[in-house]
Coordinates of C-alpha atoms and ligand atoms in Angstrom, one line a residue:
M1 CA -34.8 37.8 -117.6
N2 CA -35.5 38.0 -121.4
S3 CA -37.4 35.3 -123.3
K4 CA -36.0 33.6 -126.4
V5 CA -37.6 31.7 -129.3
A6 CA -36.9 28.0 -129.6
S7 CA -35.4 28.4 -133.1
E8 CA -32.6 30.5 -131.7
S9 CA -31.2 27.3 -130.1
K10 CA -31.6 25.1 -133.1
T11 CA -28.3 23.2 -133.8
V12 CA -27.5 20.8 -136.6
L13 CA -24.6 18.5 -137.2
T14 CA -23.9 16.4 -140.3
D15 CA -21.0 14.0 -140.4
L16 CA -19.9 11.0 -142.5
V17 CA -19.9 7.6 -140.7
L18 CA -16.5 5.9 -141.3
P19 CA -15.2 2.5 -140.2
P20 CA -13.7 3.6 -136.9
D21 CA -17.1 4.9 -135.8
T22 CA -18.7 1.5 -136.4
N23 CA -19.1 -1.9 -134.7
F24 CA -18.8 -5.5 -135.8
H25 CA -22.1 -5.2 -137.8
G26 CA -20.8 -2.2 -139.8
T27 CA -23.2 0.1 -138.0
M28 CA -22.5 3.1 -135.8
F29 CA -21.7 2.4 -132.1
G30 CA -24.6 3.4 -129.9
G31 CA -22.1 5.2 -127.6
N32 CA -20.8 7.3 -130.5
V33 CA -24.4 8.3 -131.4
M34 CA -25.0 9.3 -127.7
A35 CA -21.7 11.3 -127.5
N36 CA -22.6 13.2 -130.7
A37 CA -26.2 13.8 -129.5
D38 CA -24.8 15.1 -126.1
K39 CA -22.4 17.5 -128.0
V40 CA -25.1 18.9 -130.3
A41 CA -27.7 19.2 -127.5
S42 CA -25.2 21.0 -125.2
I43 CA -24.6 23.6 -128.0
A44 CA -28.4 24.1 -128.3
A45 CA -28.6 24.6 -124.5
M46 CA -25.6 27.0 -124.5
R47 CA -27.2 29.0 -127.4
H48 CA -30.3 29.5 -125.3
A49 CA -28.5 30.2 -122.0
R50 CA -25.4 31.9 -123.3
A51 CA -23.6 30.2 -120.4
T52 CA -21.7 27.0 -119.9
V53 CA -23.9 24.0 -119.2
V54 CA -23.7 20.5 -117.8
T55 CA -25.8 17.5 -118.8
A56 CA -28.1 16.7 -115.8
S57 CA -30.0 13.8 -117.4
S58 CA -30.9 12.0 -120.5
D59 CA -34.3 10.3 -120.8
S60 CA -34.1 7.0 -122.5
M61 CA -32.5 7.2 -126.0
D62 CA -34.5 5.0 -128.3
F63 CA -32.4 3.5 -131.1
I64 CA -35.0 3.0 -133.8
A65 CA -32.7 2.0 -136.8
P66 CA -29.0 1.5 -137.4
I67 CA -26.7 3.9 -139.3
H68 CA -24.4 2.2 -141.7
T69 CA -20.8 3.0 -142.7
G70 CA -20.8 5.4 -145.6
E71 CA -24.0 7.1 -144.6
A72 CA -24.3 10.6 -143.1
I73 CA -25.4 11.0 -139.5
C74 CA -27.6 14.1 -139.2
I75 CA -28.3 15.4 -135.7
E76 CA -30.7 18.2 -134.9
A77 CA -31.4 19.6 -131.4
Y78 CA -33.4 22.5 -129.9
V79 CA -34.6 23.7 -126.5
T80 CA -38.2 22.6 -125.9
Y81 CA -38.6 24.0 -122.4
A82 CA -36.7 26.2 -120.0
R83 CA -37.3 26.1 -116.2
R84 CA -35.3 28.3 -113.7
T85 CA -31.8 27.0 -114.4
S86 CA -32.5 23.9 -116.4
M87 CA -33.4 23.4 -120.1
E88 CA -35.0 20.4 -121.8
V89 CA -33.5 19.7 -125.3
Y90 CA -35.0 17.4 -127.9
V91 CA -32.5 15.6 -130.0
K92 CA -33.3 13.8 -133.3
V93 CA -30.8 11.6 -135.1
E94 CA -31.3 10.7 -138.8
A95 CA -29.3 8.6 -141.2
E96 CA -28.9 9.9 -144.8
N97 CA -28.1 7.6 -147.7
L98 CA -25.9 10.1 -149.6
I99 CA -26.5 8.3 -153.0
T100 CA -30.3 8.2 -153.0
G101 CA -31.0 11.1 -150.6
E102 CA -33.3 8.8 -148.5
K103 CA -33.4 9.9 -144.8
R104 CA -34.4 7.6 -141.9
L105 CA -35.1 8.4 -138.3
T106 CA -32.6 6.4 -136.2
A107 CA -32.8 7.8 -132.6
T108 CA -34.5 10.4 -130.4
A109 CA -34.0 11.6 -126.9
Y110 CA -34.9 14.3 -124.4
M111 CA -31.8 15.6 -122.5
T112 CA -31.7 18.1 -119.6
F113 CA -28.9 20.7 -119.2
V114 CA -28.3 23.0 -116.3
A115 CA -26.6 26.4 -116.9
L116 CA -23.7 27.3 -114.6
D117 CA -22.3 30.7 -113.5
N118 CA -18.6 31.5 -113.2
M119 CA -18.6 29.8 -109.8
G120 CA -20.0 26.6 -111.2
K121 CA -23.4 27.2 -109.5
P122 CA -26.7 26.8 -111.3
T123 CA -27.8 30.1 -112.9
A124 CA -31.1 31.4 -114.3
V125 CA -31.8 31.0 -118.0
P126 CA -34.2 32.9 -120.3
K127 CA -37.8 31.6 -120.7
L128 CA -38.7 29.8 -123.9
I129 CA -41.2 30.9 -126.5
P130 CA -42.4 28.1 -128.8
E131 CA -43.5 29.3 -132.3
T132 CA -44.1 26.4 -134.7
E133 CA -46.7 23.7 -134.2
E134 CA -44.0 21.1 -133.3
E135 CA -42.4 23.5 -130.8
K136 CA -45.7 24.1 -129.2
W137 CA -46.5 20.4 -129.0
Q138 CA -43.1 19.8 -127.4
Y139 CA -43.5 22.7 -125.0
E140 CA -47.0 21.4 -123.9
G141 CA -45.6 17.9 -123.2
A142 CA -42.6 19.1 -121.2
E143 CA -44.4 19.4 -117.8
Q144 CA -45.4 15.7 -117.9
R145 CA -41.9 14.6 -118.9
F146 CA -40.5 16.8 -116.1
S147 CA -42.7 15.2 -113.4
I148 CA -41.6 11.7 -114.5
R149 CA -38.0 12.8 -114.3
K150 CA -38.6 14.5 -110.9
R151 CA -40.2 11.3 -109.5
R152 CA -37.2 9.3 -110.6
T153 CA -34.7 11.8 -109.1
D154 CA -36.7 12.1 -105.8
E155 CA -36.8 8.3 -105.5
R156 CA -33.0 8.1 -106.1
K157 CA -32.3 10.8 -103.5
K158 CA -34.6 9.0 -101.0
R159 CA -32.9 5.6 -101.5
Q160 CA -29.5 7.3 -101.2
A161 CA -30.4 9.1 -97.9
Q162 CA -31.7 5.8 -96.5
K163 CA -28.5 4.0 -97.4
E164 CA -26.4 6.8 -95.8
K165 CA -28.4 6.4 -92.6
Q166 CA -27.6 2.7 -92.3
Ligands
LIG1 C1 -12.6 30.7 -124.8 C2 -13.1 30.2 -123.6 C3 -14.5 29.7 -123.7 C4 -15.0 29.0 -122.4 C5 -16.3 28.3 -122.8 C6 -16.2 26.9 -122.4 C7 -17.4 26.2 -122.9 C8 -17.3 24.8 -122.5 C9 -18.7 24.3 -122.4 C10 -18.6 22.9 -122.4 C11 -20.0 22.4 -122.3 C12 -20.1 21.0 -122.8 C13 -21.2 20.3 -122.3 C14 -20.8 19.0 -121.9 C15 -21.7 18.4 -121.1 C16 -21.1 17.4 -120.1 O1 -20.4 16.5 -120.5 S1 -21.2 17.7 -118.5 C17 -20.6 16.3 -117.7 C18 -21.7 15.4 -117.2 N1 -22.6 16.0 -116.3 C19 -22.2 16.3 -115.0 O2 -21.1 16.1 -114.6 C20 -23.2 17.0 -114.1 C21 -23.1 16.4 -112.7 N2 -24.3 16.9 -111.9 C22 -24.2 18.1 -111.3 O3 -23.2 18.9 -111.4 C23 -25.4 18.6 -110.5 O4 -26.2 17.4 -110.2 C24 -26.3 19.6 -111.3 C25 -26.8 19.0 -112.6 C26 -25.5 20.9 -111.5 C27 -27.6 19.9 -110.5 O5 -27.1 20.2 -109.2 P1 -28.1 20.3 -107.9 O6 -27.3 20.5 -106.7 O7 -29.1 19.2 -108.0 O8 -28.8 21.7 -108.2 P2 -30.2 22.2 -107.9 O9 -30.1 23.6 -107.5 O10 -30.9 21.3 -106.9 O11 -31.0 22.1 -109.2 C28 -30.6 22.9 -110.3 C29 -31.5 22.5 -111.5 O12 -31.1 21.2 -111.9 C30 -32.2 20.4 -112.2 N3 -31.8 19.0 -112.0 C31 -31.1 18.5 -111.0 N4 -30.9 17.1 -111.2 C32 -31.6 16.8 -112.3 C33 -31.8 15.6 -113.1 N5 -31.3 14.5 -112.7 N6 -32.5 15.7 -114.2 C34 -33.0 16.8 -114.7 N7 -32.8 18.0 -114.0 C35 -32.1 18.0 -112.9 C36 -33.2 20.8 -111.1 O13 -34.5 20.5 -111.5 C37 -33.0 22.3 -111.2 O14 -33.7 22.9 -112.3 P3 -34.4 24.3 -112.2 O15 -35.7 24.1 -111.4 O16 -33.5 25.3 -111.5 O17 -34.7 24.7 -113.6

Protein backbone atom coordinates (compact mmCIF):
# COMPACT_ATOMS: atom_id res chain seq x y z
CA MET A 1 0.00 0.00 0.00
CA ASN A 2 1.20 3.54 -0.79
CA SER A 3 2.71 5.86 1.81
CA LYS A 4 1.39 9.37 2.43
CA VAL A 5 2.94 12.48 3.96
CA ALA A 6 1.51 13.74 7.26
CA SER A 7 0.57 17.14 5.80
CA GLU A 8 -1.96 15.47 3.45
CA SER A 9 -4.14 14.77 6.50
CA LYS A 10 -3.87 18.22 8.09
CA THR A 11 -7.33 19.53 8.99
CA VAL A 12 -8.22 22.91 10.47
CA LEU A 13 -11.50 24.24 11.88
CA THR A 14 -12.17 27.77 13.12
CA ASP A 15 -15.51 28.64 14.73
CA LEU A 16 -16.97 31.44 16.82
CA VAL A 17 -17.84 30.52 20.43
CA LEU A 18 -21.41 31.66 21.14
CA PRO A 19 -23.49 31.57 24.39
CA PRO A 20 -25.18 28.19 23.63
CA ASP A 21 -21.68 26.60 23.48
CA THR A 22 -20.77 27.81 26.96
CA ASN A 23 -21.34 26.97 30.61
CA PHE A 24 -22.19 28.93 33.74
CA HIS A 25 -18.66 30.48 33.71
CA GLY A 26 -19.10 31.86 30.20
CA THR A 27 -16.48 29.42 28.91
CA MET A 28 -16.87 26.64 26.37
CA PHE A 29 -18.20 23.27 27.64
CA GLY A 30 -15.42 20.65 27.77
CA GLY A 31 -17.78 18.20 26.05
CA ASN A 32 -18.23 20.62 23.14
CA VAL A 33 -14.46 20.98 22.80
CA MET A 34 -14.12 17.17 22.76
CA ALA A 35 -16.92 16.71 20.20
CA ASN A 36 -15.30 19.27 17.87
CA ALA A 37 -11.87 17.71 18.38
CA ASP A 38 -13.29 14.25 17.52
CA LYS A 39 -14.90 15.64 14.35
CA VAL A 40 -11.73 17.41 13.11
CA ALA A 41 -9.49 14.46 14.01
CA SER A 42 -11.80 12.00 12.24
CA ILE A 43 -11.59 14.09 9.05
CA ALA A 44 -7.76 14.02 9.32
CA ALA A 45 -7.90 10.21 9.67
CA MET A 46 -10.28 9.85 6.71
CA ARG A 47 -8.03 12.10 4.58
CA HIS A 48 -5.15 9.71 5.31
CA ALA A 49 -7.11 6.46 4.92
CA ARG A 50 -9.63 7.58 2.26
CA ALA A 51 -12.04 5.26 4.10
CA THR A 52 -14.62 5.67 6.85
CA VAL A 53 -13.22 5.50 10.37
CA VAL A 54 -14.31 4.96 13.97
CA THR A 55 -12.78 6.50 17.07
CA ALA A 56 -11.07 3.65 18.91
CA SER A 57 -9.63 5.67 21.78
CA SER A 58 -8.71 9.09 23.06
CA ASP A 59 -5.72 9.52 25.35
CA SER A 60 -6.33 12.01 28.14
CA MET A 61 -7.45 15.38 26.82
CA ASP A 62 -5.68 18.04 28.83
CA PHE A 63 -7.71 21.23 29.26
CA ILE A 64 -4.98 23.83 29.69
CA ALA A 65 -6.99 27.08 29.54
CA PRO A 66 -10.66 28.06 29.04
CA ILE A 67 -12.16 29.46 25.81
CA HIS A 68 -14.47 32.44 26.40
CA THR A 69 -17.69 33.48 24.64
CA GLY A 70 -16.84 35.72 21.67
CA GLU A 71 -13.46 34.10 21.06
CA ALA A 72 -12.69 31.81 18.12
CA ILE A 73 -11.92 28.15 18.71
CA CYS A 74 -9.19 26.96 16.33
CA ILE A 75 -8.66 23.20 16.04
CA GLU A 76 -5.85 21.58 14.08
CA ALA A 77 -5.34 17.83 13.61
CA TYR A 78 -3.02 15.58 11.62
CA VAL A 79 -2.05 11.91 11.51
CA THR A 80 1.15 11.30 13.51
CA TYR A 81 1.49 7.53 12.98
CA ALA A 82 -0.21 4.82 10.95
CA ARG A 83 -0.12 1.17 11.98
CA ARG A 84 -1.92 -1.60 10.00
CA THR A 85 -5.53 -0.40 10.26
CA SER A 86 -5.23 2.26 12.97
CA MET A 87 -4.00 5.84 12.90
CA GLU A 88 -2.88 8.08 15.74
CA VAL A 89 -4.03 11.70 15.31
CA TYR A 90 -2.70 14.71 17.26
CA VAL A 91 -5.28 17.39 17.99
CA LYS A 92 -4.41 20.88 19.17
CA VAL A 93 -7.10 23.34 20.30
CA GLU A 94 -6.37 27.07 20.53
CA ALA A 95 -8.47 30.09 21.50
CA GLU A 96 -8.10 33.28 19.48
CA ASN A 97 -9.01 36.73 20.79
CA LEU A 98 -10.44 38.16 17.58
CA ILE A 99 -9.77 41.79 18.63
CA THR A 100 -6.12 41.50 19.68
CA GLY A 101 -5.19 38.45 17.58
CA GLU A 102 -3.67 36.77 20.66
CA LYS A 103 -3.78 32.95 20.50
CA ARG A 104 -3.61 30.60 23.49
CA LEU A 105 -3.18 26.83 23.64
CA THR A 106 -6.27 25.46 25.41
CA ALA A 107 -6.26 21.68 24.92
CA THR A 108 -4.33 18.82 23.30
CA ALA A 109 -5.00 15.13 22.79
CA TYR A 110 -3.91 12.04 20.89
CA MET A 111 -6.80 10.09 19.40
CA THR A 112 -6.75 6.72 17.62
CA PHE A 113 -9.01 5.92 14.67
CA VAL A 114 -9.52 2.60 12.88
CA ALA A 115 -10.34 2.52 9.15
CA LEU A 116 -13.24 0.29 8.13
CA ASP A 117 -14.09 -1.41 4.84
CA ASN A 118 -17.56 -1.69 3.28
CA MET A 119 -18.36 -4.59 5.61
CA GLY A 120 -17.46 -2.54 8.71
CA LYS A 121 -14.25 -4.55 9.27
CA PRO A 122 -10.83 -2.95 10.03
CA THR A 123 -8.96 -2.32 6.76
CA ALA A 124 -5.33 -1.46 5.97
CA VAL A 125 -4.24 2.20 5.71
CA PRO A 126 -1.22 3.78 3.98
CA LYS A 127 2.03 4.16 5.96
CA LEU A 128 2.89 7.67 7.15
CA ILE A 129 5.90 9.74 6.12
CA PRO A 130 6.74 12.54 8.58
CA GLU A 131 8.46 15.55 6.96
CA THR A 132 8.79 18.51 9.35
CA GLU A 133 10.73 18.51 12.64
CA GLU A 134 7.44 18.47 14.61
CA GLU A 135 6.02 15.58 12.53
CA LYS A 136 9.25 13.59 13.03
CA TRP A 137 9.17 14.25 16.79
CA GLN A 138 5.53 13.10 16.97
CA TYR A 139 6.30 10.02 14.83
CA GLU A 140 9.22 9.00 17.06
CA GLY A 141 7.08 9.25 20.23
CA ALA A 142 4.19 7.23 18.80
CA GLU A 143 5.60 3.79 19.64
CA GLN A 144 5.85 4.65 23.34
CA ARG A 145 2.31 6.13 23.42
CA PHE A 146 1.07 2.98 21.62
CA SER A 147 2.59 0.65 24.22
CA ILE A 148 0.94 2.60 27.08
CA ARG A 149 -2.41 2.38 25.24
CA LYS A 150 -1.92 -1.33 24.50
CA ARG A 151 -1.13 -2.10 28.14
CA ARG A 152 -4.36 -0.31 29.15
CA THR A 153 -6.43 -2.19 26.51
CA ASP A 154 -4.87 -5.58 27.40
CA GLU A 155 -5.58 -5.05 31.11
CA ARG A 156 -9.19 -4.14 30.36
CA LYS A 157 -9.63 -7.24 28.16
CA LYS A 158 -8.08 -9.44 30.88
CA ARG A 159 -10.41 -8.04 33.59
CA GLN A 160 -13.39 -8.43 31.27
CA ALA A 161 -12.49 -12.08 30.53
CA GLN A 162 -12.07 -12.81 34.26
CA LYS A 163 -15.50 -11.27 35.01
CA GLU A 164 -17.14 -13.30 32.26
CA LYS A 165 -15.65 -16.52 33.75
CA GLN A 166 -17.19 -15.80 37.19
C1 LIG B 1 -22.10 10.20 0.20
C2 LIG B 1 -21.89 9.08 1.13
C3 LIG B 1 -20.59 9.19 1.84
C4 LIG B 1 -20.45 8.14 2.90
C5 LIG B 1 -19.32 8.53 3.75
C6 LIG B 1 -19.70 8.46 5.15
C7 LIG B 1 -18.66 9.07 5.96
C8 LIG B 1 -19.06 9.01 7.35
C9 LIG B 1 -17.86 8.90 8.18
C10 LIG B 1 -18.16 9.24 9.55
C11 LIG B 1 -16.92 9.17 10.34
C12 LIG B 1 -17.07 10.00 11.53
C13 LIG B 1 -16.20 9.55 12.57
C14 LIG B 1 -16.94 9.59 13.84
C15 LIG B 1 -16.23 8.81 14.83
C16 LIG B 1 -17.20 8.17 15.78
O1 LIG B 1 -17.96 8.79 16.42
S1 LIG B 1 -17.15 6.49 15.85
C17 LIG B 1 -18.15 6.11 17.26
C18 LIG B 1 -17.36 5.77 18.47
N1 LIG B 1 -16.50 4.64 18.24
C19 LIG B 1 -16.98 3.38 18.14
O2 LIG B 1 -18.16 3.11 18.21
C20 LIG B 1 -15.95 2.30 17.95
C21 LIG B 1 -16.31 1.06 18.73
N2 LIG B 1 -15.20 0.07 18.69
C22 LIG B 1 -15.07 -0.78 17.66
O3 LIG B 1 -15.87 -0.82 16.74
C23 LIG B 1 -13.89 -1.73 17.71
O4 LIG B 1 -13.41 -1.83 19.03
C24 LIG B 1 -12.72 -1.28 16.76
C25 LIG B 1 -12.18 0.10 17.13
C26 LIG B 1 -13.18 -1.30 15.31
C27 LIG B 1 -11.54 -2.25 16.93
O5 LIG B 1 -12.07 -3.55 16.76
P1 LIG B 1 -11.22 -4.85 17.19
O6 LIG B 1 -12.11 -6.02 17.11
O7 LIG B 1 -10.47 -4.59 18.44
O8 LIG B 1 -10.27 -4.95 15.97
P2 LIG B 1 -8.82 -5.51 15.89
O9 LIG B 1 -8.72 -6.17 14.55
O10 LIG B 1 -8.42 -6.30 17.12
O11 LIG B 1 -7.92 -4.19 15.90
C28 LIG B 1 -7.97 -3.30 14.83
C29 LIG B 1 -7.10 -2.13 15.15
O12 LIG B 1 -7.72 -1.37 16.19
C30 LIG B 1 -6.74 -1.03 17.15
N3 LIG B 1 -7.42 -0.85 18.42
C31 LIG B 1 -8.35 -1.65 18.98
N4 LIG B 1 -8.74 -1.15 20.17
C32 LIG B 1 -8.05 -0.01 20.36
C33 LIG B 1 -8.00 0.96 21.39
N5 LIG B 1 -8.77 0.87 22.48
N6 LIG B 1 -7.17 2.02 21.26
C34 LIG B 1 -6.38 2.14 20.16
N7 LIG B 1 -6.38 1.25 19.13
C35 LIG B 1 -7.20 0.19 19.25
C36 LIG B 1 -5.80 -2.22 17.16
O13 LIG B 1 -4.54 -1.88 17.73
C37 LIG B 1 -5.71 -2.51 15.68
O14 LIG B 1 -4.79 -1.60 15.09
P3 LIG B 1 -3.76 -2.08 13.90
O15 LIG B 1 -2.70 -2.88 14.56
O16 LIG B 1 -4.55 -2.89 12.91
O17 LIG B 1 -3.25 -0.83 13.31
